[in-house]
């Protein structure tokens, strides 16, 4: 049962229930300083009327806080009553007769999960303090106490953090009590959960993670059999091994298909662009709607062939633009960037597709990444001959150099920020982030680049927008020992990511390392959280999701 602010809801309680609550409150006080699992239905103590009525309503959303410390000083309050007074770095709650003194603290650790909050209290004999957590599921304070010493709250993220990730703690003294709050100490942890999706042979290369009908799905390459595979979760998070089912979409039998996969939801069904290594061609597959009792089948077609040379279709990137599938890819014969557009919503016939040369000046098109920008296709790619990272908005006749003087670029990923403007993540001597300050990015002056992490031995990066904020994941390896690789996760605390101080970098997953992971990393927003997939050193496909914020 929750205690509501009387301005929002009247509290009424039958006499028998009141007696039971008082009894339970007596038992709760006896063990009030001990940690216990959070139980929103647990009986609550009887709250003095002055405490109950005097604390303001829980704060409304104020945007993401800049406070990310694991420890907050007592005097560092979000708000306080006039008789809550600084005592160096502490806060004295100087209540008077029949009145209260209170302080409210805001905590936010955007990259991590709150496990518990310890409120450290100093009180002379006979003095007490009441504590409360803001419960956003009910819009009310959840009171606990009274306490005469430190107390630890175990946190339920779903209840105690607002839409911007803020957590609020209150301390209240009443009727002449004058305790001191020394500090609040947050126990925060990363909560990456990893699931091995496929370990049948050498699998997991060229993975592409996307949401299909609200559930995470992965397309990837089975090197052992030369097959294209598809894994789908039955749940919104995919956080348990039993959530996942695996399907072979295209089998090479004696040939080799399935490299350079790109997955997207096309007209309500999963669709994949990929490379046919034996046919040296660009292929496209889309699942057909299942008609029970028959299982779903896949339609597979050849979109572009090697009629004029050796190979087309590497580095494929699939997106839906104006309800039509579009694929950007590399022509290894002429070192050109190409794209193919379907005239239908599904693209399941070879006759649906028309191919074009996007850019042909020099050696261009490797590591291309496609997205829709303001209703028009846009692509980012590497110009090998000019040593430049390039961007092209298809309604503009000219390409734009985002970054120049680059020895090499890999892991290019184009994404759209929450304001609709494009941004690009890539690796070039370090982890780089380029963002646009206009809607279309058609001039070089529209773009600004930041180096988020330097000196990495990684050759992969992936940019996605998670909960409205840009995020990057990438490999970092120990070049000297060559024994460990770390999947590193960086998430901006702002929607723009425009300043280096906006970015927080944390190691997500550490695995054994014996190889090179150039194409083998993909990230997407899954159930409002960061989700990613990658190939391990023992050639398994692994999916990871951060179940905290």
Coordinates of C-alpha atoms in Angstrom, one line a residue:
X1 CA 0.0 0.0 0.0
X2 CA 1.3 3.5 -0.9
X3 CA 0.9 6.7 1.1
X4 CA -0.3 9.5 -1.2
X5 CA 0.2 13.2 -0.9
X6 CA -3.1 14.5 0.3
X7 CA -3.2 17.0 -2.5
X8 CA -3.5 14.1 -5.0
X9 CA -5.6 11.5 -3.1
X10 CA -7.4 11.3 0.2
X11 CA -6.2 8.5 2.5
X12 CA -8.9 6.5 4.3
X13 CA -8.4 3.4 6.4
X14 CA -10.8 1.3 8.4
X15 CA -10.0 0.9 12.1
X16 CA -9.0 -2.8 11.8
X17 CA -6.5 -2.1 9.0
X18 CA -5.1 0.8 11.0
X19 CA -4.4 -1.5 14.0
X20 CA -2.7 -4.0 11.7
X21 CA -0.6 -1.3 10.1
X22 CA 0.6 0.0 13.4
X23 CA 1.5 -3.5 14.5
X24 CA 3.5 -4.1 11.3
X25 CA 5.1 -0.7 11.7
X26 CA 6.4 -1.7 15.1
X27 CA 8.0 -4.8 13.6
X28 CA 9.4 -2.8 10.7
X29 CA 11.1 -0.3 13.0
X30 CA 12.8 -3.1 14.9
X31 CA 14.7 -4.0 11.8
X32 CA 14.6 -0.7 9.9
X33 CA 18.4 -0.4 9.4
X34 CA 18.7 -3.8 7.7
X35 CA 18.6 -4.1 3.9
X36 CA 15.6 -6.0 2.5
X37 CA 14.2 -6.7 -0.9
X38 CA 11.9 -4.0 -2.2
X39 CA 8.2 -5.0 -1.8
X40 CA 5.7 -2.4 -2.9
X41 CA 2.9 -4.3 -1.1
X42 CA 4.7 -4.5 2.2
X43 CA 3.0 -2.8 5.2
X44 CA 4.2 0.7 5.8
X45 CA 4.7 2.5 9.1
X46 CA 2.1 4.9 10.5
X47 CA 3.3 8.4 9.3
X48 CA 2.9 11.4 11.6
X49 CA 0.5 13.9 10.0
X50 CA 3.1 16.6 9.9
X51 CA 5.5 14.4 7.9
X52 CA 2.7 13.1 5.6
X53 CA 1.3 16.5 4.8
X54 CA 4.4 18.7 4.7
X55 CA 6.6 17.0 2.0
X56 CA 6.0 18.4 -1.5
X57 CA 4.7 16.2 -4.3
X58 CA 7.2 14.0 -6.1
X59 CA 9.2 16.0 -8.7
X60 CA 8.0 16.0 -12.3
X61 CA 10.5 15.1 -15.0
X62 CA 13.2 17.7 -15.3
X63 CA 15.4 16.2 -18.0
X64 CA 18.4 14.1 -17.5
X65 CA 20.5 15.1 -14.5
X66 CA 24.2 15.8 -14.8
X67 CA 24.8 14.2 -11.4
X68 CA 26.4 10.8 -12.1
X69 CA 28.5 10.4 -9.0
X70 CA 28.1 7.2 -6.9
X71 CA 28.1 9.5 -3.8
X72 CA 26.2 12.7 -3.2
X73 CA 26.9 15.1 -0.3
X74 CA 24.1 15.9 2.1
X75 CA 24.1 19.6 1.2
X76 CA 23.8 18.8 -2.6
X77 CA 20.0 18.8 -2.6
X78 CA 17.6 19.1 -5.5
X79 CA 15.3 21.1 -3.3
X80 CA 14.8 21.7 0.5
X81 CA 12.7 23.5 3.1
X82 CA 13.9 26.9 4.4
X83 CA 14.9 25.3 7.7
X84 CA 17.2 22.7 6.1
X85 CA 20.6 24.2 6.5
X86 CA 24.1 23.5 5.2
X87 CA 26.6 22.2 7.7
X88 CA 29.7 22.2 5.5
X89 CA 29.0 19.3 3.1
X90 CA 26.1 17.9 5.3
X91 CA 22.5 19.0 5.7
X92 CA 20.9 19.7 9.1
X93 CA 17.2 19.3 9.2
X94 CA 16.1 21.8 11.8
X95 CA 12.5 21.1 12.4
X96 CA 10.4 22.9 15.0
X97 CA 7.5 22.1 17.2
X98 CA 4.6 20.8 15.0
X99 CA 6.6 21.5 11.9
X100 CA 9.0 19.6 9.5
X101 CA 12.3 20.2 7.8
X102 CA 13.0 18.3 4.6
X103 CA 15.5 17.8 1.8
X104 CA 15.2 16.1 -1.6
X105 CA 18.1 14.7 -3.5
X106 CA 18.2 13.8 -7.2
X107 CA 20.4 11.0 -8.5
X108 CA 21.0 9.9 -12.1
X109 CA 23.5 7.5 -13.6
X110 CA 22.5 7.3 -17.2
X111 CA 24.7 4.4 -18.1
X112 CA 24.1 2.2 -15.1
X113 CA 21.5 0.4 -13.0
X114 CA 20.8 1.5 -9.4
X115 CA 21.0 -1.4 -7.1
X116 CA 20.5 0.5 -3.8
X117 CA 20.7 3.9 -2.1
X118 CA 22.2 4.3 1.4
X119 CA 21.1 7.4 3.2
X120 CA 23.7 8.2 5.9
X121 CA 22.2 9.8 9.0
X122 CA 23.6 11.4 12.1
X123 CA 21.1 11.8 15.0
X124 CA 21.4 12.4 18.8
X125 CA 19.6 10.0 21.1
X126 CA 15.8 10.4 20.8
X127 CA 15.9 12.1 17.4
X128 CA 14.4 10.4 14.3
X129 CA 14.3 10.9 10.6
X130 CA 11.8 9.7 8.0
X131 CA 12.9 8.8 4.5
X132 CA 11.0 8.4 1.3
X133 CA 11.5 7.4 -2.3
X134 CA 9.6 8.8 -5.3
X135 CA 7.4 6.1 -6.8
X136 CA 6.6 7.1 -10.4
X137 CA 4.3 4.2 -11.0
X138 CA 1.8 5.9 -8.6
X139 CA 3.0 9.4 -8.6
X140 CA 3.6 9.4 -4.8
X141 CA 6.2 9.3 -2.1
X142 CA 6.9 5.8 -0.6
X143 CA 7.7 6.6 3.1
X144 CA 9.8 4.5 5.4
X145 CA 10.9 4.9 9.0
X146 CA 11.4 6.4 11.4
X147 CA 15.2 5.8 11.6
X148 CA 17.9 6.9 14.0
X149 CA 20.8 5.8 11.8
X150 CA 21.8 4.9 8.3
X151 CA 19.3 3.2 6.1
X152 CA 19.6 1.4 2.7
X153 CA 16.8 1.3 0.1
X154 CA 16.9 -1.4 -2.5
X155 CA 15.8 0.1 -5.8
X156 CA 13.2 -1.1 -8.3
X157 CA 14.2 0.7 -11.5
X158 CA 10.7 0.4 -13.0
X159 CA 9.1 2.2 -10.1
X160 CA 11.7 4.6 -8.8
X161 CA 13.2 6.3 -11.9
X162 CA 11.3 8.8 -14.0
X163 CA 11.3 9.0 -17.8
X164 CA 14.6 10.8 -17.8
X165 CA 16.3 8.3 -15.5
X166 CA 16.1 10.5 -12.3
X167 CA 15.7 9.0 -8.9
X168 CA 14.6 11.1 -5.9
X169 CA 15.2 10.5 -2.2
X170 CA 13.7 12.6 0.6
X171 CA 14.5 13.0 4.3
X172 CA 12.1 14.5 6.7
X173 CA 12.5 15.6 10.4
X174 CA 9.5 16.7 12.5
X175 CA 8.3 18.1 15.8
X176 CA 11.7 19.5 17.0
X177 CA 13.9 16.6 15.8
X178 CA 17.1 17.9 14.2
X179 CA 19.1 15.0 12.5
X180 CA 21.8 15.5 9.9
X181 CA 22.0 13.8 6.5
X182 CA 25.7 13.3 5.8
X183 CA 25.6 11.8 2.3
X184 CA 23.7 9.5 -0.1
X185 CA 25.7 6.6 -1.5
X186 CA 24.4 4.8 -4.6
X187 CA 25.4 1.2 -5.4
X188 CA 25.2 1.1 -9.2
X189 CA 26.1 -1.7 -11.5
X190 CA 26.1 -2.6 -15.2
X191 CA 23.6 -5.2 -15.9
X192 CA 24.6 -6.6 -19.3
X193 CA 22.9 -10.0 -19.9
X194 CA 24.5 -12.1 -22.6
X195 CA 22.8 -15.0 -24.4
X196 CA 24.5 -17.4 -26.8
X197 CA 22.0 -17.5 -29.7
X198 CA 23.8 -19.9 -32.0
X199 CA 26.9 -22.1 -31.4
X200 CA 26.4 -24.7 -34.1
X201 CA 29.6 -24.4 -36.1
X202 CA 31.4 -21.3 -37.2
X203 CA 28.5 -18.8 -36.9
X204 CA 27.8 -15.2 -36.1
X205 CA 29.8 -13.3 -38.7
X206 CA 28.4 -10.2 -40.3
X207 CA 25.5 -9.9 -37.8
X208 CA 22.8 -7.3 -38.1
X209 CA 20.4 -6.6 -35.2
X210 CA 17.0 -5.0 -35.8
X211 CA 13.5 -5.0 -34.3
X212 CA 11.0 -7.1 -36.1
X213 CA 7.4 -6.5 -34.9
X214 CA 8.9 -5.1 -31.7
X215 CA 11.2 -8.1 -31.0
X216 CA 14.9 -8.3 -31.5
X217 CA 16.1 -10.3 -34.5
X218 CA 19.5 -11.0 -36.0
X219 CA 20.7 -11.9 -39.5
X220 CA 24.1 -13.4 -39.7
X221 CA 26.5 -15.7 -41.7
X222 CA 27.1 -19.4 -41.1
X223 CA 30.7 -19.8 -42.3
X224 CA 30.7 -23.6 -41.7
X225 CA 27.9 -24.2 -44.2
X226 CA 28.0 -21.1 -46.3
X227 CA 24.5 -20.2 -45.2
X228 CA 22.5 -17.1 -44.4
X229 CA 20.7 -17.4 -41.0
X230 CA 18.1 -15.5 -39.1
X231 CA 17.4 -15.6 -35.3
X232 CA 14.3 -14.2 -33.7
X233 CA 13.3 -13.6 -30.1
X234 CA 9.9 -14.5 -28.8
X235 CA 10.1 -11.7 -26.2
X236 CA 10.6 -8.0 -26.3
X237 CA 14.1 -8.2 -24.7
X238 CA 15.5 -11.6 -25.8
X239 CA 17.3 -11.9 -22.5
X240 CA 16.9 -15.7 -22.0
X241 CA 18.4 -18.4 -24.2
X242 CA 14.9 -20.0 -24.6
X243 CA 13.7 -16.8 -26.2
X244 CA 15.5 -17.4 -29.4
X245 CA 14.8 -19.6 -32.5
X246 CA 17.1 -19.9 -35.5
X247 CA 16.1 -20.3 -39.2
X248 CA 18.3 -21.0 -42.3
X249 CA 17.1 -18.4 -44.8
X250 CA 19.4 -19.2 -47.7
X251 CA 21.7 -22.2 -48.0
X252 CA 24.6 -22.4 -50.4
X253 CA 24.8 -26.2 -50.3
X254 CA 27.9 -26.3 -52.4
X255 CA 28.1 -22.5 -52.7
X256 CA 28.6 -19.7 -50.3
X257 CA 26.0 -17.1 -49.4
X258 CA 25.2 -14.8 -46.4
X259 CA 28.1 -12.4 -45.9
X260 CA 27.6 -8.6 -45.4
X261 CA 24.0 -9.0 -44.0
X262 CA 21.7 -6.1 -43.3
X263 CA 18.3 -6.7 -41.6
X264 CA 15.2 -4.5 -41.6
X265 CA 11.5 -4.8 -41.2
X266 CA 10.0 -4.4 -44.7
X267 CA 6.2 -4.2 -45.1
X268 CA 5.7 -5.9 -41.7
X269 CA 8.1 -8.8 -42.3
X270 CA 11.9 -9.4 -41.8
X271 CA 14.0 -8.7 -44.9
X272 CA 17.8 -9.2 -45.4
X273 CA 20.2 -7.9 -48.0
X274 CA 23.4 -10.0 -48.3
X275 CA 26.3 -11.1 -50.5
X276 CA 26.5 -14.2 -52.6
X277 CA 30.2 -14.9 -52.6
X278 CA 30.1 -17.7 -55.2
X279 CA 27.8 -15.9 -57.5
X280 CA 29.5 -12.6 -56.7
X281 CA 26.1 -10.9 -56.6
X282 CA 23.8 -8.9 -54.3
X283 CA 20.9 -10.9 -52.9
X284 CA 17.7 -10.1 -51.0
X285 CA 15.4 -12.3 -48.9
X286 CA 12.1 -11.5 -47.3
X287 CA 9.9 -13.7 -45.2
X288 CA 6.4 -14.4 -46.4
X289 CA 3.4 -14.2 -44.0
X290 CA 2.8 -17.5 -42.4
X291 CA -0.5 -19.2 -43.1
X292 CA -1.2 -21.7 -40.4
X293 CA -0.7 -24.6 -40.2
X294 CA 2.1 -24.0 -42.7
X295 CA 5.3 -22.3 -41.4
X296 CA 6.6 -19.1 -42.8
X297 CA 8.8 -19.3 -45.9
X298 CA 11.3 -17.0 -47.4
X299 CA 11.5 -15.5 -50.9
X300 CA 15.1 -15.1 -52.2
X301 CA 16.1 -13.1 -55.2
X302 CA 19.2 -11.8 -57.0
X303 CA 19.1 -8.0 -57.1
X304 CA 22.4 -7.2 -58.9
X305 CA 24.8 -9.6 -60.6
X306 CA 28.4 -9.7 -61.8
X307 CA 27.5 -9.3 -65.5
X308 CA 30.2 -6.8 -66.1
X309 CA 33.0 -7.8 -63.7
X310 CA 33.9 -9.8 -60.7
X311 CA 31.8 -8.8 -57.7
X312 CA 28.9 -6.6 -56.6
X313 CA 27.0 -6.6 -53.3
X314 CA 29.6 -6.3 -50.5
X315 CA 28.9 -4.0 -47.6
X316 CA 25.2 -4.1 -48.2
X317 CA 23.0 -1.8 -46.1
X318 CA 19.2 -2.2 -46.2
X319 CA 16.7 0.5 -45.2
X320 CA 13.0 1.3 -45.9
X321 CA 12.6 4.7 -47.6
X322 CA 9.1 5.9 -48.3
X323 CA 7.7 2.4 -47.7
X324 CA 10.0 0.9 -50.3
X325 CA 13.1 -1.2 -49.6
X326 CA 16.4 0.3 -50.7
X327 CA 19.9 -1.2 -50.6
X328 CA 23.2 0.5 -50.7
X329 CA 26.3 -1.6 -51.6
X330 CA 29.8 -1.7 -53.1
X331 CA 30.8 -2.7 -56.6
X332 CA 34.2 -4.3 -56.3
X333 CA 34.6 -4.4 -60.1
X334 CA 34.6 -0.7 -60.7
X335 CA 35.1 0.4 -57.1
X336 CA 31.8 2.2 -57.2
X337 CA 29.0 2.9 -54.6
X338 CA 25.7 1.6 -55.9
X339 CA 22.1 1.4 -54.7
X340 CA 19.1 -0.6 -55.7
X341 CA 15.5 0.5 -55.2
X342 CA 12.3 -1.6 -55.2
X343 CA 9.2 -0.3 -56.9
X344 CA 7.0 -2.4 -54.6
X345 CA 6.6 -2.4 -50.8
X346 CA 8.0 -6.0 -50.4
X347 CA 10.6 -6.2 -53.2
X348 CA 10.0 -10.0 -53.5
X349 CA 10.4 -10.1 -57.3
X350 CA 13.6 -9.5 -59.2
X351 CA 11.6 -7.3 -61.6
X352 CA 10.8 -5.0 -58.7
X353 CA 14.4 -3.7 -58.5
X354 CA 16.3 -1.1 -60.4
X355 CA 20.0 -0.5 -59.8
X356 CA 21.9 2.8 -60.0
X357 CA 25.4 4.1 -59.6
X358 CA 25.4 6.3 -56.6
X359 CA 29.0 7.5 -56.8
X360 CA 31.8 6.5 -59.1
X361 CA 34.6 9.2 -58.7
X362 CA 37.6 7.3 -57.5
X363 CA 37.5 4.2 -55.3
X364 CA 34.3 4.8 -53.3
X365 CA 31.7 2.9 -51.4
X366 CA 33.3 0.5 -48.9
X367 CA 31.7 0.3 -45.5
X368 CA 28.6 2.1 -46.7
X369 CA 25.7 2.7 -44.3
X370 CA 22.2 3.7 -45.4
X371 CA 19.3 5.6 -43.6
X372 CA 16.3 7.8 -44.3
X373 CA 16.9 11.5 -43.6
X374 CA 13.8 13.7 -43.8
X375 CA 12.0 11.3 -46.0
X376 CA 14.9 10.9 -48.5
X377 CA 17.7 8.2 -48.6
X378 CA 21.1 9.1 -47.3
X379 CA 24.3 7.1 -47.2
X380 CA 27.7 7.4 -45.6
X381 CA 30.8 5.6 -47.0
X382 CA 34.6 5.7 -47.3
X383 CA 36.4 7.3 -50.2
X384 CA 39.6 5.2 -50.4
X385 CA 41.2 7.2 -53.1
X386 CA 40.6 10.5 -51.3
X387 CA 41.1 9.2 -47.8
X388 CA 37.8 10.7 -46.7
X389 CA 34.6 9.8 -44.9
X390 CA 31.7 10.8 -47.2
X391 CA 28.0 11.5 -46.9
X392 CA 25.4 11.9 -49.6
X393 CA 21.8 12.9 -49.2
X394 CA 20.1 11.6 -52.4
X395 CA 18.2 14.8 -53.1
X396 CA 21.5 16.7 -53.3
X397 CA 23.6 16.1 -56.4
X398 CA 27.0 16.3 -54.6
X399 CA 28.6 14.3 -51.9
X400 CA 30.0 15.9 -48.8
X401 CA 33.3 15.1 -47.0
X402 CA 32.6 14.7 -43.3
X403 CA 36.2 13.9 -42.3
X404 CA 39.4 14.0 -44.3
X405 CA 43.0 12.9 -44.2
X406 CA 42.1 9.4 -43.0
X407 CA 44.3 6.4 -43.5
X408 CA 41.4 4.1 -43.3
X409 CA 37.8 4.0 -42.0
X410 CA 35.8 1.1 -40.8
X411 CA 32.6 0.4 -38.9
X412 CA 30.7 3.2 -40.6
X413 CA 27.2 3.5 -39.2
X414 CA 24.7 6.3 -40.1
X415 CA 21.9 7.0 -37.7
X416 CA 19.2 9.7 -37.1
X417 CA 19.3 11.6 -33.9
X418 CA 16.1 12.4 -32.0
X419 CA 15.9 15.8 -33.6
X420 CA 15.9 14.2 -37.1
X421 CA 19.4 15.2 -38.0
X422 CA 22.0 12.6 -39.2
X423 CA 25.0 11.4 -37.3
X424 CA 27.8 8.9 -38.2
X425 CA 29.8 6.6 -36.0
X426 CA 33.1 5.2 -37.4
X427 CA 36.6 4.0 -36.5
X428 CA 39.7 5.8 -37.8
X429 CA 42.6 5.6 -35.4
X430 CA 40.1 5.9 -32.6
X431 CA 36.4 5.9 -32.1
X432 CA 34.8 8.9 -34.0
X433 CA 31.4 10.5 -33.9
X434 CA 30.3 13.0 -36.5
X435 CA 27.0 14.9 -36.1
X436 CA 25.1 17.3 -38.4
X437 CA 23.7 20.6 -37.3
X438 CA 21.2 20.9 -40.2
X439 CA 18.4 18.6 -41.3
X440 CA 20.1 17.3 -44.5
X441 CA 23.8 17.7 -44.0
X442 CA 24.5 18.8 -47.6
X443 CA 27.5 21.1 -46.8
X444 CA 30.8 20.3 -45.2
X445 CA 30.2 23.1 -42.7
X446 CA 27.1 21.3 -41.4
X447 CA 29.3 18.6 -39.8
X448 CA 31.3 18.4 -36.6
X449 CA 33.5 15.5 -35.6
X450 CA 34.5 14.3 -32.1
X451 CA 36.9 11.6 -31.1
X452 CA 35.1 9.7 -28.3
X453 CA 37.9 7.3 -27.6
X454 CA 41.5 7.4 -28.9
X455 CA 44.3 4.9 -29.5
X456 CA 42.1 1.9 -29.8
X457 CA 43.1 -1.3 -31.6
X458 CA 39.5 -1.9 -32.6
X459 CA 38.4 -2.0 -36.2
X460 CA 34.6 -1.9 -35.6
X461 CA 32.1 0.6 -34.4
X462 CA 28.3 0.9 -34.5
X463 CA 26.1 3.9 -33.8
X464 CA 22.5 3.8 -32.7
X465 CA 20.1 6.1 -30.9
X466 CA 19.0 4.6 -27.6
X467 CA 16.3 6.2 -25.5
X468 CA 16.7 9.4 -27.6
X469 CA 20.4 9.6 -27.1
X470 CA 23.3 8.6 -29.4
X471 CA 25.2 5.5 -28.4
X472 CA 28.3 3.7 -29.7
X473 CA 29.5 0.2 -29.3
X474 CA 32.9 -1.0 -30.5
X475 CA 35.7 -3.5 -29.9
X476 CA 38.8 -2.6 -28.0
X477 CA 41.7 -5.0 -27.9
X478 CA 44.9 -5.3 -26.0
X479 CA 47.4 -5.1 -28.9
X480 CA 50.3 -6.2 -26.8
X481 CA 48.9 -9.2 -25.0
X482 CA 46.4 -10.1 -27.7
X483 CA 44.5 -12.1 -25.2
X484 CA 41.3 -10.1 -24.4
X485 CA 38.8 -8.1 -26.4
X486 CA 36.3 -5.8 -24.8
X487 CA 33.0 -4.7 -26.2
X488 CA 33.0 -1.1 -25.1
X489 CA 29.7 0.9 -24.8
X490 CA 29.6 4.7 -24.9
X491 CA 26.3 6.6 -24.4
X492 CA 25.7 10.3 -24.5
X493 CA 23.9 12.0 -21.6
X494 CA 22.3 14.4 -24.0
X495 CA 20.2 14.0 -27.1
X496 CA 22.9 15.6 -29.3
X497 CA 26.2 14.2 -28.1
X498 CA 27.7 17.4 -29.3
X499 CA 30.3 17.8 -26.6
X500 CA 33.0 15.3 -25.5
X501 CA 31.9 15.7 -21.9
X502 CA 28.4 14.5 -22.9
X503 CA 29.8 11.0 -23.4
X504 CA 30.3 8.3 -20.8
X505 CA 32.3 5.2 -21.7
X506 CA 32.1 1.9 -20.0
X507 CA 33.3 -1.6 -20.7
X508 CA 30.3 -3.8 -21.4
X509 CA 31.6 -7.3 -22.0
X510 CA 35.1 -8.8 -21.8
X511 CA 35.8 -12.0 -23.8
X512 CA 38.8 -14.0 -24.9
X513 CA 40.3 -12.7 -28.1
X514 CA 42.2 -14.6 -30.8
X515 CA 41.1 -12.9 -33.9
X516 CA 39.9 -9.9 -35.8
X517 CA 36.3 -8.7 -35.5
X518 CA 36.0 -6.2 -38.4
X519 CA 32.4 -6.7 -39.4
X520 CA 31.1 -8.6 -36.4
X521 CA 29.2 -6.1 -34.3
X522 CA 25.8 -4.6 -34.4
X523 CA 23.6 -2.5 -32.0
X524 CA 20.0 -1.3 -31.8
X525 CA 17.5 0.0 -29.4
X526 CA 15.6 -3.0 -27.8
X527 CA 12.7 -2.3 -25.5
X528 CA 14.2 1.2 -24.9
X529 CA 17.5 -0.4 -23.9
X530 CA 20.9 -0.9 -25.6
X531 CA 21.0 -4.3 -27.3
X532 CA 24.0 -5.6 -29.3
X533 CA 25.2 -8.8 -31.0
X534 CA 28.6 -10.0 -32.0
X535 CA 30.7 -13.0 -32.9
X536 CA 32.9 -14.4 -30.2
X537 CA 36.5 -15.8 -30.6
X538 CA 35.1 -19.3 -30.7
X539 CA 32.8 -18.3 -33.6
X540 CA 29.5 -18.2 -31.7
X541 CA 26.7 -15.7 -32.1
X542 CA 26.1 -13.8 -28.9
X543 CA 23.4 -11.3 -28.1
X544 CA 23.6 -8.9 -25.1
X545 CA 21.1 -6.4 -23.6
X546 CA 21.6 -3.9 -20.8
X547 CA 18.6 -4.5 -18.5
X548 CA 19.3 -1.4 -16.5
X549 CA 18.7 2.0 -18.1

